[in-house]
XYZ file of C-alpha atoms in Angstrom:
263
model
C 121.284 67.703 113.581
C 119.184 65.927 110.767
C 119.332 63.232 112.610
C 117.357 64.955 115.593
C 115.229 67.011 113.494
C 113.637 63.769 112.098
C 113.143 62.393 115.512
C 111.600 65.507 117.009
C 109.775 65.935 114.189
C 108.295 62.122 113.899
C 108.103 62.569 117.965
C 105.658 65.587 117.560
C 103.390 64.154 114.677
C 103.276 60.669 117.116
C 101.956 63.178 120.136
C 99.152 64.766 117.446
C 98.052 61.462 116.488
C 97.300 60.400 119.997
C 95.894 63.448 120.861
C 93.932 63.298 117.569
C 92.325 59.951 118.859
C 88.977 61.313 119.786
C 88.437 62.807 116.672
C 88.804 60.959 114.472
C 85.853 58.839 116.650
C 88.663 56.073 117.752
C 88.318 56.407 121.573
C 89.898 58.617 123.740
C 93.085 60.306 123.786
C 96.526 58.886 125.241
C 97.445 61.939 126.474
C 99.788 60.804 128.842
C 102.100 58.824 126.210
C 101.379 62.078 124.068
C 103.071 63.959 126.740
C 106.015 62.382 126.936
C 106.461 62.042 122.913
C 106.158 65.885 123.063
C 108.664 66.480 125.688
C 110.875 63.917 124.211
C 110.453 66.592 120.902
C 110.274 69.466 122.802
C 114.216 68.025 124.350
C 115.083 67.453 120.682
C 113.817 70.137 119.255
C 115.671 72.867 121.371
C 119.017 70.807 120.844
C 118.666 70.910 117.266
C 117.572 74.975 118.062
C 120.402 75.651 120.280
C 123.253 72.824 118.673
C 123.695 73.988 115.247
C 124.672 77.507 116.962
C 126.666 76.224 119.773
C 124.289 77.404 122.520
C 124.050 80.887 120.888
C 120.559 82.525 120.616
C 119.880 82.974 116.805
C 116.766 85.748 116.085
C 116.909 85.429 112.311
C 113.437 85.136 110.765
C 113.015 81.359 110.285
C 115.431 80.416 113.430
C 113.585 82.594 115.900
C 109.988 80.938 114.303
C 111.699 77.361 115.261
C 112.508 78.817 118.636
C 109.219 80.143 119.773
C 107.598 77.173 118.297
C 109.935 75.107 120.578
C 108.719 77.758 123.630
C 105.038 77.406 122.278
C 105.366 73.357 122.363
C 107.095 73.417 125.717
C 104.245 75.634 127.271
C 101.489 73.403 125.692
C 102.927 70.023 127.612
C 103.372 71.957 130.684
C 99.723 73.140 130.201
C 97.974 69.706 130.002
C 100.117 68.536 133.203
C 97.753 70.867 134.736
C 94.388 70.752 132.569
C 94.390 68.536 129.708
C 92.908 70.355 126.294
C 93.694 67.670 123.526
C 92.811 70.323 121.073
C 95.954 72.431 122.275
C 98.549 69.858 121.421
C 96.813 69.167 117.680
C 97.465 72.521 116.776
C 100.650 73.277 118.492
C 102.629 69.842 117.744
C 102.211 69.659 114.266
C 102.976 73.505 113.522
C 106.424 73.144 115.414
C 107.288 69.941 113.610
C 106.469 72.507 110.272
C 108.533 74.990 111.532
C 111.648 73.335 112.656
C 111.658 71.074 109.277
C 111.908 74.772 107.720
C 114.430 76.400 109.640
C 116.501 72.973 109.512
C 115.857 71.804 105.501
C 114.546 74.779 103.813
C 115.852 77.976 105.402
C 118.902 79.827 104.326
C 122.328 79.842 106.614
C 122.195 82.236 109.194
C 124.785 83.442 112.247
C 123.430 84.449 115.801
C 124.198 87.716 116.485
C 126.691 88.340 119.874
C 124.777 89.519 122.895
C 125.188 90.571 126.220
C 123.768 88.503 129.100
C 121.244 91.178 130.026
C 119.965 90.985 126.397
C 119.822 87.377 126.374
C 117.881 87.699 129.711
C 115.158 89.754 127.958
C 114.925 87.942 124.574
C 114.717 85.187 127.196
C 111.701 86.500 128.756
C 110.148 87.909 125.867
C 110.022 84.498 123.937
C 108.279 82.981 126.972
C 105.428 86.096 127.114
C 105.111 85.656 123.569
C 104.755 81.710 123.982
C 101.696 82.650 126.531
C 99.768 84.528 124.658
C 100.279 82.821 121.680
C 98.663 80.057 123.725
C 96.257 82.507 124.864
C 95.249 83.223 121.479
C 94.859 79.922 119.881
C 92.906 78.928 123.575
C 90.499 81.986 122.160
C 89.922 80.609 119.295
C 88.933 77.259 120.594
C 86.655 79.165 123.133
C 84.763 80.665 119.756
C 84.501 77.473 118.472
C 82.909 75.834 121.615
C 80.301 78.779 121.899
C 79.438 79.041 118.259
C 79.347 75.121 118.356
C 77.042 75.102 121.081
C 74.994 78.133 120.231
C 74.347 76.244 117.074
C 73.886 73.424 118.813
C 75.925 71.292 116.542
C 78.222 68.955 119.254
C 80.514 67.087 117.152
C 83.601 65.032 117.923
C 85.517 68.509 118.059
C 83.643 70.004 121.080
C 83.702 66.482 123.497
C 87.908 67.225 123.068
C 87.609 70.138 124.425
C 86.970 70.782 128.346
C 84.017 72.570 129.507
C 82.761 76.205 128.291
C 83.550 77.495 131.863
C 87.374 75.622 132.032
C 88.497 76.820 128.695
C 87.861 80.623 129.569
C 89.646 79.774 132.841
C 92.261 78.893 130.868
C 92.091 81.860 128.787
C 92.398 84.309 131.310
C 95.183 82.235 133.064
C 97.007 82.497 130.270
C 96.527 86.236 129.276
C 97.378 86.941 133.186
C 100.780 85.067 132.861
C 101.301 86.592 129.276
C 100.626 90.242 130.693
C 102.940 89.781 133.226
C 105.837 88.395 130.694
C 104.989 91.237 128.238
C 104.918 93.726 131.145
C 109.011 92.293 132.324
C 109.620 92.485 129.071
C 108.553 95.834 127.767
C 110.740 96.996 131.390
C 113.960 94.858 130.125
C 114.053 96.321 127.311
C 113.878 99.918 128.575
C 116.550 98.909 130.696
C 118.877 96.810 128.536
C 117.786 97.242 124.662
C 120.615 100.377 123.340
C 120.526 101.466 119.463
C 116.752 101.023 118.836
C 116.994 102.891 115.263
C 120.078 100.847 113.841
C 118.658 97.752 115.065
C 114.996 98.436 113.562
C 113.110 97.749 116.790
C 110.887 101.272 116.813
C 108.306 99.455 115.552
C 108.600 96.535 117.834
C 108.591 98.625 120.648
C 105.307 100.730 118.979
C 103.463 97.627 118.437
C 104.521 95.746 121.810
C 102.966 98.893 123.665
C 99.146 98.907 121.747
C 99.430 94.868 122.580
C 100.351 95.592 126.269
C 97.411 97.987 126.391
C 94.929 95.773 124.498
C 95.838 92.751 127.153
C 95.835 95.382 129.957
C 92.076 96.164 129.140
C 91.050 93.219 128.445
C 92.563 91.935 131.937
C 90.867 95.441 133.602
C 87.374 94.759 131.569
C 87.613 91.201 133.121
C 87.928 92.038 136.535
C 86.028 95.256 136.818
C 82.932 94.136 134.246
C 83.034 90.358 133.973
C 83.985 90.652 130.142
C 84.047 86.948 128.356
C 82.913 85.420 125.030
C 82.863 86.990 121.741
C 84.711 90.627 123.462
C 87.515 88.444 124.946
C 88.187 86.286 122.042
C 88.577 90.111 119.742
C 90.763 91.778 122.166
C 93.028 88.610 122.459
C 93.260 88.144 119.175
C 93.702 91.742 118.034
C 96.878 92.105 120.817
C 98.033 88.526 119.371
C 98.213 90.281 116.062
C 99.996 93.402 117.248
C 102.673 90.771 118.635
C 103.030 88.996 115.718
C 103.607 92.265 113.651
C 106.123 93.349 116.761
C 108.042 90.192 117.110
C 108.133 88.944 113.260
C 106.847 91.966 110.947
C 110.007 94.042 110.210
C 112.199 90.268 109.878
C 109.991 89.028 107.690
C 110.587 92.191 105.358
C 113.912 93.101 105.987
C 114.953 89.101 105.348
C 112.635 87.143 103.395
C 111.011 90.061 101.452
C 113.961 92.751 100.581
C 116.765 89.502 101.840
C 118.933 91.887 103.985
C 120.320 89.023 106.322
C 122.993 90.217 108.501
């Protein structure tokens, strides 16, 4: 396992660095060989996630930060296939190398709880939703940047990495439709499959997973029915982003790292 961690974790600051080319004013980026360092991390990364459990899924605090960063990393070489944004991979590659050196060298011990397959099927789904519109969100802020950037009229080495104005809020709404839809399955799994919601603290999660659902749903409606973009899109994405963060990570981080109640 340490053994992978360092190579996924080398792998993923190799992919930043070629990425990183064009900003640091040293040509343009290798994005293909960046690729393939990040999915030979991504590969490493989720065999270091899923090996020192035996294949189990483990939702403690720090593991299940490893394990959407893994989701977030895979998502992010799947989305340049399709429409390079250098920009992405900078901030993406780097932050999952962080988290998995964490969970691997710094976090405490933890067991995977047992599940059933039809809970497995909607943490499953969930983590990919989640993955989205985390995408989604960090694509928002990017899209801030370019406007601000070119409303001031300042175009550095940052905004020529970055596709055009138009693409990037493409990509946006791409990625909030996918997200929605994810978010949407999930929020219907759960109903279905998810028993014991008070011993298992998730009436939060649940609380907070419905406001984000409805903040993505209007945006989405706004989108299509009023043409909503810039500074409006960015807000709402980012303000359902946050109620997902709270849902998915809020009550762990207090119940484990705060008050240290690990069971």
């Amino acid at each position: 396992m340490t053994f992978l961690t360092l190579f996924a974790i080398v792998l993923y600051l190799v992919a930043t660095g070629l990425l990183a080319r064009p900003l640091l004013g040293r040509g343009e980026a290798a994005s293909r060989l960046a690729m393939a360092a990040a999915s030979l991390a991504v590969i490493a990364h989720a065999s270091v996630v899923f090996g020192m459990h035996r294949g189990a899924l483990d939702l403690h605090f720090y593991a299940a930060l490893s394990l959407t960063a893994c989701v977030v990393a895979a998502l992010t070489v799947v989305v340049n296939l399709n429409r390079p944004v250098a920009a992405l991979g900078v901030i993406v590659f780097p932050l999952a190398a962080l988290l998995l050196a964490v969970d691997v060298f710094l976090a405490p011990p933890t067991l995977p709880r047992p599940m059933d397959w039809q809970i497995k099927l909607h943490v499953s789904i969930a983590l990919i939703a989640y993955g989205l519109l985390s995408l989604g969100a960090i694509v928002a802020l990017l899209l801030a940047f370019q406007e601000g950037a070119l409303r001031k009229r300042r175009l550095g080495t940052w905004l020529r990495a970055l596709p055009p104005l138009t693409l990037t809020e493409a990509l946006l709404f791409r990625l909030i439709g996918a997200g929605f839809l994810g978010l949407t399955l999930t929020l219907l799994s759960g109903s279905l499959f998810v028993e014991n919601i008070r011993d298992q603290h998730l009436a939060h999660t649940i609380v907070l997973s419905v406001i984000a659902w409805i903040i993505f749903a209007a945006l989405l409606w706004g989108r299509w029915r009023h043409g909503w973009r810039g500074r409006r899109a960015v807000n709402l994405t980012l303000a359902g982003m946050a109620m997902l963060a709270l849902a998915f990570f809020g009550s762990k981080f207090v119940l484990e790292v705060l008050l240290q109640r690990v069971s």
